[in-house]
Amino acid sequence: MRTETAWVLFFAGLIFLWALVLGVWKWQGMTTSPDGLAHPYVDIAHRAALLYSFATGLIAWFVELSGWPTAVNATAAGAIILLFVVTIANYVRLGLQRETDNQMRNPPPSMRFVLAALIMGEIGGFAVLLAGFAVEQLG
């Protein structure tokens, strides 16, 4: 296994562990709420962390099977993982603040920049890995 693949899998494991901890927070919110529901952003943080942990595991396979140099694979995967972590952390922040159930209702002006960075980083990073996979595996 390549070193960069091992690191990506390690981060997948960390994100999954984070999801499990967020699940405890969600459960606690559900058991103490009169309607049996956790705050929407606690729920979103938990689900996003679960999904992103498995997505990061998938990314590890593309890193492993890519034909690009280590630096290219590590940079592409690192960008995606960083954006996953920032997104989950933002959901945690919103869950802790309990001020909104929809961050897009009155977004700050910087939201357009953040969303553009997410789009370019996640889609662009994965496109790089997918192209590296295609070059190496499909000839």
mmCIF file of N, CA and C in Angstrom:
data_model
loop_
_atom_site.group_PDB
_atom_site.id
_atom_site.type_symbol
_atom_site.label_atom_id
_atom_site.label_comp_id
_atom_site.label_asym_id
_atom_site.label_seq_id
_atom_site.Cartn_x
_atom_site.Cartn_y
_atom_site.Cartn_z
ATOM 1 N N MET A 1 0.847 -1.179 0.000
ATOM 2 C CA MET A 1 0.000 0.000 0.000
ATOM 3 C C MET A 1 0.894 1.245 0.000
ATOM 4 N N ARG A 2 0.533 2.195 -0.821
ATOM 5 C CA ARG A 2 1.278 3.446 -0.886
ATOM 6 C C ARG A 2 1.116 4.226 0.423
ATOM 7 N N THR A 3 2.101 5.010 0.758
ATOM 8 C CA THR A 3 2.051 5.813 1.981
ATOM 9 C C THR A 3 0.885 6.793 1.952
ATOM 10 N N GLU A 4 0.656 7.431 0.805
ATOM 11 C CA GLU A 4 -0.443 8.399 0.729
ATOM 12 C C GLU A 4 -1.801 7.714 0.874
ATOM 13 N N THR A 5 -1.903 6.485 0.405
ATOM 14 C CA THR A 5 -3.140 5.722 0.578
ATOM 15 C C THR A 5 -3.371 5.428 2.057
ATOM 16 N N ALA A 6 -2.317 5.030 2.742
ATOM 17 C CA ALA A 6 -2.436 4.748 4.176
ATOM 18 C C ALA A 6 -2.889 5.986 4.937
ATOM 19 N N TRP A 7 -2.354 7.138 4.571
ATOM 20 C CA TRP A 7 -2.772 8.382 5.236
ATOM 21 C C TRP A 7 -4.235 8.705 4.971
ATOM 22 N N VAL A 8 -4.667 8.517 3.739
ATOM 23 C CA VAL A 8 -6.071 8.784 3.407
ATOM 24 C C VAL A 8 -6.973 7.832 4.190
ATOM 25 N N LEU A 9 -6.596 6.560 4.284
ATOM 26 C CA LEU A 9 -7.389 5.610 5.069
ATOM 27 C C LEU A 9 -7.390 5.977 6.554
ATOM 28 N N PHE A 10 -6.268 6.458 7.043
ATOM 29 C CA PHE A 10 -6.205 6.913 8.440
ATOM 30 C C PHE A 10 -7.188 8.058 8.663
ATOM 31 N N PHE A 11 -7.221 9.006 7.739
ATOM 32 C CA PHE A 11 -8.169 10.117 7.867
ATOM 33 C C PHE A 11 -9.610 9.642 7.733
ATOM 34 N N ALA A 12 -9.847 8.643 6.887
ATOM 35 C CA ALA A 12 -11.191 8.058 6.804
ATOM 36 C C ALA A 12 -11.590 7.489 8.162
ATOM 37 N N GLY A 13 -10.654 6.818 8.813
ATOM 38 C CA GLY A 13 -10.921 6.279 10.144
ATOM 39 C C GLY A 13 -11.178 7.361 11.170
ATOM 40 N N LEU A 14 -10.406 8.440 11.122
ATOM 41 C CA LEU A 14 -10.624 9.550 12.057
ATOM 42 C C LEU A 14 -11.996 10.193 11.848
ATOM 43 N N ILE A 15 -12.368 10.378 10.592
ATOM 44 C CA ILE A 15 -13.678 10.968 10.304
ATOM 45 C C ILE A 15 -14.786 10.026 10.769
ATOM 46 N N PHE A 16 -14.598 8.715 10.577
ATOM 47 C CA PHE A 16 -15.593 7.749 11.043
ATOM 48 C C PHE A 16 -15.704 7.780 12.565
ATOM 49 N N LEU A 17 -14.572 7.857 13.255
ATOM 50 C CA LEU A 17 -14.596 7.970 14.714
ATOM 51 C C LEU A 17 -15.339 9.235 15.136
ATOM 52 N N TRP A 18 -15.087 10.333 14.442
ATOM 53 C CA TRP A 18 -15.787 11.599 14.704
ATOM 54 C C TRP A 18 -17.287 11.406 14.516
ATOM 55 N N ALA A 19 -17.678 10.673 13.465
ATOM 56 C CA ALA A 19 -19.097 10.402 13.220
ATOM 57 C C ALA A 19 -19.720 9.625 14.371
ATOM 58 N N LEU A 20 -18.983 8.666 14.901
ATOM 59 C CA LEU A 20 -19.501 7.888 16.027
ATOM 60 C C LEU A 20 -19.705 8.772 17.258
ATOM 61 N N VAL A 21 -18.759 9.651 17.513
ATOM 62 C CA VAL A 21 -18.898 10.587 18.642
ATOM 63 C C VAL A 21 -20.076 11.526 18.403
ATOM 64 N N LEU A 22 -20.214 12.010 17.181
ATOM 65 C CA LEU A 22 -21.360 12.866 16.855
ATOM 66 C C LEU A 22 -22.674 12.105 17.012
ATOM 67 N N GLY A 23 -22.655 10.813 16.779
ATOM 68 C CA GLY A 23 -23.841 9.988 16.988
ATOM 69 C C GLY A 23 -24.269 9.967 18.444
ATOM 70 N N VAL A 24 -23.308 9.979 19.350
ATOM 71 C CA VAL A 24 -23.634 10.056 20.782
ATOM 72 C C VAL A 24 -24.287 11.395 21.094
ATOM 73 N N TRP A 25 -23.755 12.478 20.529
ATOM 74 C CA TRP A 25 -24.334 13.812 20.728
ATOM 75 C C TRP A 25 -25.761 13.849 20.172
ATOM 76 N N LYS A 26 -25.938 13.257 19.003
ATOM 77 C CA LYS A 26 -27.265 13.206 18.394
ATOM 78 C C LYS A 26 -28.227 12.410 19.280
ATOM 79 N N TRP A 27 -27.783 11.267 19.750
ATOM 80 C CA TRP A 27 -28.624 10.437 20.621
ATOM 81 C C TRP A 27 -29.001 11.202 21.885
ATOM 82 N N GLN A 28 -28.025 11.889 22.473
ATOM 83 C CA GLN A 28 -28.293 12.672 23.681
ATOM 84 C C GLN A 28 -29.329 13.751 23.390
ATOM 85 N N GLY A 29 -29.205 14.411 22.249
ATOM 86 C CA GLY A 29 -30.178 15.434 21.868
ATOM 87 C C GLY A 29 -31.563 14.856 21.647
ATOM 88 N N MET A 30 -31.622 13.678 21.086
ATOM 89 C CA MET A 30 -32.915 13.030 20.841
ATOM 90 C C MET A 30 -33.591 12.623 22.150
ATOM 91 N N THR A 31 -32.792 12.121 23.086
ATOM 92 C CA THR A 31 -33.379 11.634 24.334
ATOM 93 C C THR A 31 -33.802 12.747 25.281
ATOM 94 N N THR A 32 -33.253 13.937 25.087
ATOM 95 C CA THR A 32 -33.597 15.051 25.987
ATOM 96 C C THR A 32 -34.541 16.061 25.345
ATOM 97 N N SER A 33 -34.907 15.844 24.098
ATOM 98 C CA SER A 33 -35.779 16.771 23.393
ATOM 99 C C SER A 33 -37.238 16.336 23.537
ATOM 100 N N PRO A 34 -38.149 17.293 23.742
ATOM 101 C CA PRO A 34 -39.565 16.933 23.861
ATOM 102 C C PRO A 34 -40.128 16.261 22.602
ATOM 103 N N ASP A 35 -39.584 16.616 21.431
ATOM 104 C CA ASP A 35 -40.084 16.008 20.191
ATOM 105 C C ASP A 35 -39.267 14.801 19.741
ATOM 106 N N GLY A 36 -38.252 14.436 20.527
ATOM 107 C CA GLY A 36 -37.441 13.271 20.204
ATOM 108 C C GLY A 36 -36.451 13.480 19.077
ATOM 109 N N LEU A 37 -36.192 14.741 18.721
ATOM 110 C CA LEU A 37 -35.269 15.054 17.633
ATOM 111 C C LEU A 37 -34.088 15.857 18.141
ATOM 112 N N ALA A 38 -32.920 15.557 17.634
ATOM 113 C CA ALA A 38 -31.745 16.381 17.902
ATOM 114 C C ALA A 38 -31.852 17.650 17.065
ATOM 115 N N HIS A 39 -31.056 18.663 17.418
ATOM 116 C CA HIS A 39 -31.017 19.875 16.596
ATOM 117 C C HIS A 39 -30.670 19.473 15.165
ATOM 118 N N PRO A 40 -31.297 20.107 14.163
ATOM 119 C CA PRO A 40 -31.044 19.710 12.770
ATOM 120 C C PRO A 40 -29.561 19.659 12.390
ATOM 121 N N TYR A 41 -28.764 20.597 12.878
ATOM 122 C CA TYR A 41 -27.354 20.590 12.486
ATOM 123 C C TYR A 41 -26.527 19.554 13.240
ATOM 124 N N VAL A 42 -27.006 19.086 14.381
ATOM 125 C CA VAL A 42 -26.364 17.945 15.039
ATOM 126 C C VAL A 42 -26.605 16.704 14.178
ATOM 127 N N ASP A 43 -27.835 16.549 13.719
ATOM 128 C CA ASP A 43 -28.190 15.442 12.835
ATOM 129 C C ASP A 43 -27.393 15.512 11.531
ATOM 130 N N ILE A 44 -27.310 16.691 10.944
ATOM 131 C CA ILE A 44 -26.583 16.872 9.682
ATOM 132 C C ILE A 44 -25.098 16.580 9.873
ATOM 133 N N ALA A 45 -24.511 17.064 10.970
ATOM 134 C CA ALA A 45 -23.089 16.809 11.231
ATOM 135 C C ALA A 45 -22.822 15.318 11.336
ATOM 136 N N HIS A 46 -23.692 14.605 12.053
ATOM 137 C CA HIS A 46 -23.531 13.163 12.221
ATOM 138 C C HIS A 46 -23.606 12.451 10.868
ATOM 139 N N ARG A 47 -24.635 12.755 10.100
ATOM 140 C CA ARG A 47 -24.804 12.096 8.801
ATOM 141 C C ARG A 47 -23.686 12.454 7.832
ATOM 142 N N ALA A 48 -23.304 13.723 7.809
ATOM 143 C CA ALA A 48 -22.228 14.147 6.901
ATOM 144 C C ALA A 48 -20.924 13.438 7.253
ATOM 145 N N ALA A 49 -20.615 13.335 8.537
ATOM 146 C CA ALA A 49 -19.381 12.663 8.933
ATOM 147 C C ALA A 49 -19.401 11.192 8.526
ATOM 148 N N LEU A 50 -20.551 10.532 8.703
ATOM 149 C CA LEU A 50 -20.656 9.139 8.265
ATOM 150 C C LEU A 50 -20.413 9.021 6.762
ATOM 151 N N LEU A 51 -21.096 9.841 5.993
ATOM 152 C CA LEU A 51 -20.956 9.773 4.533
ATOM 153 C C LEU A 51 -19.549 10.148 4.082
ATOM 154 N N TYR A 52 -18.997 11.203 4.664
ATOM 155 C CA TYR A 52 -17.655 11.629 4.266
ATOM 156 C C TYR A 52 -16.597 10.607 4.663
ATOM 157 N N SER A 53 -16.805 9.872 5.756
ATOM 158 C CA SER A 53 -15.819 8.856 6.126
ATOM 159 C C SER A 53 -15.754 7.767 5.054
ATOM 160 N N PHE A 54 -16.908 7.338 4.572
ATOM 161 C CA PHE A 54 -16.908 6.315 3.525
ATOM 162 C C PHE A 54 -16.434 6.881 2.191
ATOM 163 N N ALA A 55 -16.774 8.129 1.912
ATOM 164 C CA ALA A 55 -16.267 8.770 0.694
ATOM 165 C C ALA A 55 -14.740 8.855 0.741
ATOM 166 N N THR A 56 -14.188 9.128 1.911
ATOM 167 C CA THR A 56 -12.735 9.204 2.057
ATOM 168 C C THR A 56 -12.108 7.826 1.842
ATOM 169 N N GLY A 57 -12.792 6.783 2.290
ATOM 170 C CA GLY A 57 -12.317 5.427 1.994
ATOM 171 C C GLY A 57 -12.297 5.141 0.500
ATOM 172 N N LEU A 58 -13.304 5.610 -0.210
ATOM 173 C CA LEU A 58 -13.335 5.457 -1.661
ATOM 174 C C LEU A 58 -12.197 6.247 -2.311
ATOM 175 N N ILE A 59 -11.980 7.441 -1.815
ATOM 176 C CA ILE A 59 -10.884 8.266 -2.340
ATOM 177 C C ILE A 59 -9.553 7.533 -2.183
ATOM 178 N N ALA A 60 -9.383 6.806 -1.085
ATOM 179 C CA ALA A 60 -8.140 6.055 -0.862
ATOM 180 C C ALA A 60 -7.884 5.063 -1.999
ATOM 181 N N TRP A 61 -8.933 4.407 -2.473
ATOM 182 C CA TRP A 61 -8.768 3.469 -3.590
ATOM 183 C C TRP A 61 -8.286 4.190 -4.848
ATOM 184 N N PHE A 62 -8.842 5.362 -5.100
ATOM 185 C CA PHE A 62 -8.423 6.103 -6.290
ATOM 186 C C PHE A 62 -6.989 6.611 -6.147
ATOM 187 N N VAL A 63 -6.594 6.972 -4.926
ATOM 188 C CA VAL A 63 -5.203 7.355 -4.678
ATOM 189 C C VAL A 63 -4.289 6.160 -4.952
ATOM 190 N N GLU A 64 -4.674 5.005 -4.430
ATOM 191 C CA GLU A 64 -3.856 3.796 -4.579
ATOM 192 C C GLU A 64 -3.685 3.391 -6.038
ATOM 193 N N LEU A 65 -4.729 3.562 -6.822
ATOM 194 C CA LEU A 65 -4.713 3.070 -8.200
ATOM 195 C C LEU A 65 -4.419 4.151 -9.239
ATOM 196 N N SER A 66 -4.109 5.354 -8.779
ATOM 197 C CA SER A 66 -3.815 6.459 -9.684
ATOM 198 C C SER A 66 -2.409 6.337 -10.262
ATOM 199 N N GLY A 67 -2.264 6.816 -11.470
ATOM 200 C CA GLY A 67 -0.957 6.821 -12.109
ATOM 201 C C GLY A 67 -0.170 8.098 -11.865
ATOM 202 N N TRP A 68 -0.736 9.044 -11.160
ATOM 203 C CA TRP A 68 -0.044 10.311 -10.916
ATOM 204 C C TRP A 68 1.015 10.144 -9.827
ATOM 205 N N PRO A 69 1.966 11.079 -9.781
ATOM 206 C CA PRO A 69 2.984 11.054 -8.723
ATOM 207 C C PRO A 69 2.348 11.258 -7.336
ATOM 208 N N THR A 70 3.067 10.837 -6.322
ATOM 209 C CA THR A 70 2.605 10.940 -4.940
ATOM 210 C C THR A 70 2.136 12.344 -4.590
ATOM 211 N N ALA A 71 2.899 13.351 -4.982
ATOM 212 C CA ALA A 71 2.548 14.729 -4.622
ATOM 213 C C ALA A 71 1.195 15.137 -5.201
ATOM 214 N N VAL A 72 0.915 14.710 -6.417
ATOM 215 C CA VAL A 72 -0.362 15.050 -7.059
ATOM 216 C C VAL A 72 -1.506 14.349 -6.335
ATOM 217 N N ASN A 73 -1.345 13.055 -6.091
ATOM 218 C CA ASN A 73 -2.390 12.299 -5.398
ATOM 219 C C ASN A 73 -2.629 12.835 -3.986
ATOM 220 N N ALA A 74 -1.562 13.090 -3.267
ATOM 221 C CA ALA A 74 -1.687 13.572 -1.887
ATOM 222 C C ALA A 74 -2.333 14.949 -1.839
ATOM 223 N N THR A 75 -1.981 15.805 -2.779
ATOM 224 C CA THR A 75 -2.562 17.149 -2.811
ATOM 225 C C THR A 75 -4.051 17.093 -3.140
ATOM 226 N N ALA A 76 -4.410 16.299 -4.132
ATOM 227 C CA ALA A 76 -5.819 16.184 -4.521
ATOM 228 C C ALA A 76 -6.647 15.594 -3.375
ATOM 229 N N ALA A 77 -6.166 14.498 -2.808
ATOM 230 C CA ALA A 77 -6.894 13.869 -1.697
ATOM 231 C C ALA A 77 -6.929 14.784 -0.481
ATOM 232 N N GLY A 78 -5.824 15.442 -0.204
ATOM 233 C CA GLY A 78 -5.760 16.349 0.947
ATOM 234 C C GLY A 78 -6.739 17.502 0.836
ATOM 235 N N ALA A 79 -6.886 18.030 -0.361
ATOM 236 C CA ALA A 79 -7.838 19.131 -0.572
ATOM 237 C C ALA A 79 -9.264 18.661 -0.297
ATOM 238 N N ILE A 80 -9.593 17.491 -0.811
ATOM 239 C CA ILE A 80 -10.946 16.956 -0.608
ATOM 240 C C ILE A 80 -11.194 16.710 0.878
ATOM 241 N N ILE A 81 -10.257 16.046 1.528
ATOM 242 C CA ILE A 81 -10.427 15.710 2.948
ATOM 243 C C ILE A 81 -10.510 16.976 3.796
ATOM 244 N N LEU A 82 -9.678 17.947 3.505
ATOM 245 C CA LEU A 82 -9.731 19.213 4.249
ATOM 246 C C LEU A 82 -11.110 19.844 4.129
ATOM 247 N N LEU A 83 -11.652 19.860 2.939
ATOM 248 C CA LEU A 83 -12.977 20.454 2.742
ATOM 249 C C LEU A 83 -14.065 19.637 3.430
ATOM 250 N N PHE A 84 -13.944 18.315 3.452
ATOM 251 C CA PHE A 84 -14.890 17.486 4.210
ATOM 252 C C PHE A 84 -14.851 17.869 5.694
ATOM 253 N N VAL A 85 -13.644 17.975 6.234
ATOM 254 C CA VAL A 85 -13.485 18.276 7.664
ATOM 255 C C VAL A 85 -14.010 19.670 7.987
ATOM 256 N N VAL A 86 -13.714 20.641 7.149
ATOM 257 C CA VAL A 86 -14.216 22.003 7.372
ATOM 258 C C VAL A 86 -15.743 22.021 7.340
ATOM 259 N N THR A 87 -16.326 21.278 6.422
ATOM 260 C CA THR A 87 -17.784 21.217 6.311
ATOM 261 C C THR A 87 -18.402 20.602 7.560
ATOM 262 N N ILE A 88 -17.862 19.481 8.013
ATOM 263 C CA ILE A 88 -18.389 18.851 9.231
ATOM 264 C C ILE A 88 -18.227 19.788 10.420
ATOM 265 N N ALA A 89 -17.067 20.422 10.534
ATOM 266 C CA ALA A 89 -16.825 21.345 11.649
ATOM 267 C C ALA A 89 -17.824 22.501 11.627
ATOM 268 N N ASN A 90 -18.162 22.980 10.455
ATOM 269 C CA ASN A 90 -19.157 24.049 10.351
ATOM 270 C C ASN A 90 -20.521 23.568 10.836
ATOM 271 N N TYR A 91 -20.890 22.343 10.470
ATOM 272 C CA TYR A 91 -22.160 21.798 10.947
ATOM 273 C C TYR A 91 -22.150 21.639 12.465
ATOM 274 N N VAL A 92 -21.023 21.230 13.019
ATOM 275 C CA VAL A 92 -20.901 21.125 14.476
ATOM 276 C C VAL A 92 -21.078 22.502 15.104
ATOM 277 N N ARG A 93 -20.415 23.509 14.523
ATOM 278 C CA ARG A 93 -20.553 24.883 15.029
ATOM 279 C C ARG A 93 -22.007 25.319 15.027
ATOM 280 N N LEU A 94 -22.697 25.068 13.931
ATOM 281 C CA LEU A 94 -24.109 25.459 13.835
ATOM 282 C C LEU A 94 -24.967 24.683 14.841
ATOM 283 N N GLY A 95 -24.626 23.420 15.082
ATOM 284 C CA GLY A 95 -25.348 22.639 16.079
ATOM 285 C C GLY A 95 -25.116 23.139 17.486
ATOM 286 N N LEU A 96 -23.892 23.560 17.766
ATOM 287 C CA LEU A 96 -23.581 24.117 19.092
ATOM 288 C C LEU A 96 -24.269 25.459 19.313
ATOM 289 N N GLN A 97 -24.276 26.296 18.288
ATOM 290 C CA GLN A 97 -24.878 27.624 18.409
ATOM 291 C C GLN A 97 -26.405 27.571 18.487
ATOM 292 N N ARG A 98 -27.009 26.592 17.810
ATOM 293 C CA ARG A 98 -28.450 26.399 17.817
ATOM 294 C C ARG A 98 -29.219 27.664 17.398
ATOM 295 N N GLU A 99 -28.644 28.437 16.487
ATOM 296 C CA GLU A 99 -29.257 29.701 16.066
ATOM 297 C C GLU A 99 -30.062 29.580 14.783
ATOM 298 N N THR A 100 -29.821 28.532 14.009
ATOM 299 C CA THR A 100 -30.528 28.379 12.744
ATOM 300 C C THR A 100 -30.751 26.903 12.456
ATOM 301 N N ASP A 101 -31.739 26.647 11.640
ATOM 302 C CA ASP A 101 -31.928 25.287 11.141
ATOM 303 C C ASP A 101 -31.693 25.253 9.629
ATOM 304 N N ASN A 102 -31.208 26.405 9.083
ATOM 305 C CA ASN A 102 -30.912 26.482 7.657
ATOM 306 C C ASN A 102 -29.880 27.576 7.427
ATOM 307 N N GLN A 103 -28.633 27.195 7.259
ATOM 308 C CA GLN A 103 -27.556 28.172 7.084
ATOM 309 C C GLN A 103 -27.677 28.981 5.797
ATOM 310 N N MET A 104 -28.514 28.538 4.888
ATOM 311 C CA MET A 104 -28.682 29.253 3.625
ATOM 312 C C MET A 104 -29.813 30.280 3.666
ATOM 313 N N ARG A 105 -30.523 30.335 4.784
ATOM 314 C CA ARG A 105 -31.649 31.258 4.879
ATOM 315 C C ARG A 105 -31.184 32.716 4.749
ATOM 316 N N ASN A 106 -30.208 33.115 5.495
ATOM 317 C CA ASN A 106 -29.630 34.469 5.421
ATOM 318 C C ASN A 106 -28.109 34.344 5.396
ATOM 319 N N PRO A 107 -27.565 33.840 4.310
ATOM 320 C CA PRO A 107 -26.124 33.565 4.283
ATOM 321 C C PRO A 107 -25.297 34.851 4.264
ATOM 322 N N PRO A 108 -24.122 34.794 4.890
ATOM 323 C CA PRO A 108 -23.215 35.956 4.795
ATOM 324 C C PRO A 108 -22.683 36.065 3.366
ATOM 325 N N PRO A 109 -22.210 37.244 2.984
ATOM 326 C CA PRO A 109 -21.678 37.416 1.620
ATOM 327 C C PRO A 109 -20.541 36.444 1.295
ATOM 328 N N SER A 110 -19.792 36.035 2.303
ATOM 329 C CA SER A 110 -18.668 35.128 2.063
ATOM 330 C C SER A 110 -19.121 33.718 1.670
ATOM 331 N N MET A 111 -20.407 33.419 1.824
ATOM 332 C CA MET A 111 -20.897 32.074 1.531
ATOM 333 C C MET A 111 -20.663 31.694 0.075
ATOM 334 N N ARG A 112 -20.779 32.644 -0.844
ATOM 335 C CA ARG A 112 -20.540 32.336 -2.260
ATOM 336 C C ARG A 112 -19.101 31.857 -2.478
ATOM 337 N N PHE A 113 -18.152 32.521 -1.812
ATOM 338 C CA PHE A 113 -16.751 32.113 -1.914
ATOM 339 C C PHE A 113 -16.556 30.723 -1.328
ATOM 340 N N VAL A 114 -17.142 30.479 -0.167
ATOM 341 C CA VAL A 114 -17.008 29.178 0.494
ATOM 342 C C VAL A 114 -17.577 28.074 -0.389
ATOM 343 N N LEU A 115 -18.756 28.300 -0.933
ATOM 344 C CA LEU A 115 -19.373 27.290 -1.798
ATOM 345 C C LEU A 115 -18.553 27.068 -3.070
ATOM 346 N N ALA A 116 -18.014 28.127 -3.639
ATOM 347 C CA ALA A 116 -17.166 27.987 -4.828
ATOM 348 C C ALA A 116 -15.911 27.179 -4.502
ATOM 349 N N ALA A 117 -15.312 27.430 -3.330
ATOM 350 C CA ALA A 117 -14.130 26.674 -2.911
ATOM 351 C C ALA A 117 -14.471 25.202 -2.719
ATOM 352 N N LEU A 118 -15.623 24.933 -2.114
ATOM 353 C CA LEU A 118 -16.054 23.541 -1.935
ATOM 354 C C LEU A 118 -16.244 22.852 -3.282
ATOM 355 N N ILE A 119 -16.906 23.525 -4.196
ATOM 356 C CA ILE A 119 -17.161 22.950 -5.514
ATOM 357 C C ILE A 119 -15.850 22.670 -6.245
ATOM 358 N N MET A 120 -14.983 23.668 -6.295
ATOM 359 C CA MET A 120 -13.723 23.496 -7.028
ATOM 360 C C MET A 120 -12.815 22.479 -6.345
ATOM 361 N N GLY A 121 -12.730 22.544 -5.020
ATOM 362 C CA GLY A 121 -11.827 21.651 -4.304
ATOM 363 C C GLY A 121 -12.265 20.202 -4.330
ATOM 364 N N GLU A 122 -13.538 19.965 -4.040
ATOM 365 C CA GLU A 122 -14.016 18.579 -3.988
ATOM 366 C C GLU A 122 -14.125 17.969 -5.385
ATOM 367 N N ILE A 123 -14.787 18.678 -6.298
ATOM 368 C CA ILE A 123 -14.947 18.135 -7.652
ATOM 369 C C ILE A 123 -13.601 18.122 -8.383
ATOM 370 N N GLY A 124 -12.856 19.205 -8.270
ATOM 371 C CA GLY A 124 -11.547 19.267 -8.930
ATOM 372 C C GLY A 124 -10.584 18.235 -8.395
ATOM 373 N N GLY A 125 -10.524 18.101 -7.076
ATOM 374 C CA GLY A 125 -9.633 17.101 -6.470
ATOM 375 C C GLY A 125 -9.983 15.695 -6.907
ATOM 376 N N PHE A 126 -11.271 15.391 -6.917
ATOM 377 C CA PHE A 126 -11.647 14.040 -7.330
ATOM 378 C C PHE A 126 -11.432 13.842 -8.825
ATOM 379 N N ALA A 127 -11.665 14.869 -9.624
ATOM 380 C CA ALA A 127 -11.427 14.746 -11.074
ATOM 381 C C ALA A 127 -9.959 14.406 -11.340
ATOM 382 N N VAL A 128 -9.057 15.010 -10.582
ATOM 383 C CA VAL A 128 -7.628 14.702 -10.728
ATOM 384 C C VAL A 128 -7.377 13.226 -10.426
ATOM 385 N N LEU A 129 -7.943 12.735 -9.327
ATOM 386 C CA LEU A 129 -7.747 11.334 -8.948
ATOM 387 C C LEU A 129 -8.393 10.383 -9.946
ATOM 388 N N LEU A 130 -9.570 10.741 -10.427
ATOM 389 C CA LEU A 130 -10.251 9.899 -11.414
ATOM 390 C C LEU A 130 -9.452 9.836 -12.714
ATOM 391 N N ALA A 131 -8.898 10.965 -13.130
ATOM 392 C CA ALA A 131 -8.062 10.982 -14.340
ATOM 393 C C ALA A 131 -6.811 10.135 -14.131
ATOM 394 N N GLY A 132 -6.206 10.237 -12.954
ATOM 395 C CA GLY A 132 -5.029 9.408 -12.663
ATOM 396 C C GLY A 132 -5.358 7.930 -12.676
ATOM 397 N N PHE A 133 -6.535 7.591 -12.164
ATOM 398 C CA PHE A 133 -7.012 6.202 -12.205
ATOM 399 C C PHE A 133 -7.186 5.752 -13.660
ATOM 400 N N ALA A 134 -7.854 6.578 -14.453
ATOM 401 C CA ALA A 134 -8.116 6.224 -15.855
ATOM 402 C C ALA A 134 -6.816 6.030 -16.624
ATOM 403 N N VAL A 135 -5.854 6.914 -16.421
ATOM 404 C CA VAL A 135 -4.566 6.817 -17.123
ATOM 405 C C VAL A 135 -3.860 5.519 -16.755
ATOM 406 N N GLU A 136 -3.857 5.196 -15.479
ATOM 407 C CA GLU A 136 -3.112 4.020 -15.008
ATOM 408 C C GLU A 136 -3.834 2.707 -15.243
ATOM 409 N N GLN A 137 -5.140 2.701 -15.034
ATOM 410 C CA GLN A 137 -5.879 1.431 -15.035
ATOM 411 C C GLN A 137 -6.558 1.114 -16.372
ATOM 412 N N LEU A 138 -6.896 2.154 -17.118
ATOM 413 C CA LEU A 138 -7.611 1.932 -18.363
ATOM 414 C C LEU A 138 -6.723 2.131 -19.599
ATOM 415 N N GLY A 139 -5.503 2.574 -19.337
ATOM 416 C CA GLY A 139 -4.518 2.709 -20.404
ATOM 417 C C GLY A 139 -4.760 3.875 -21.247
#
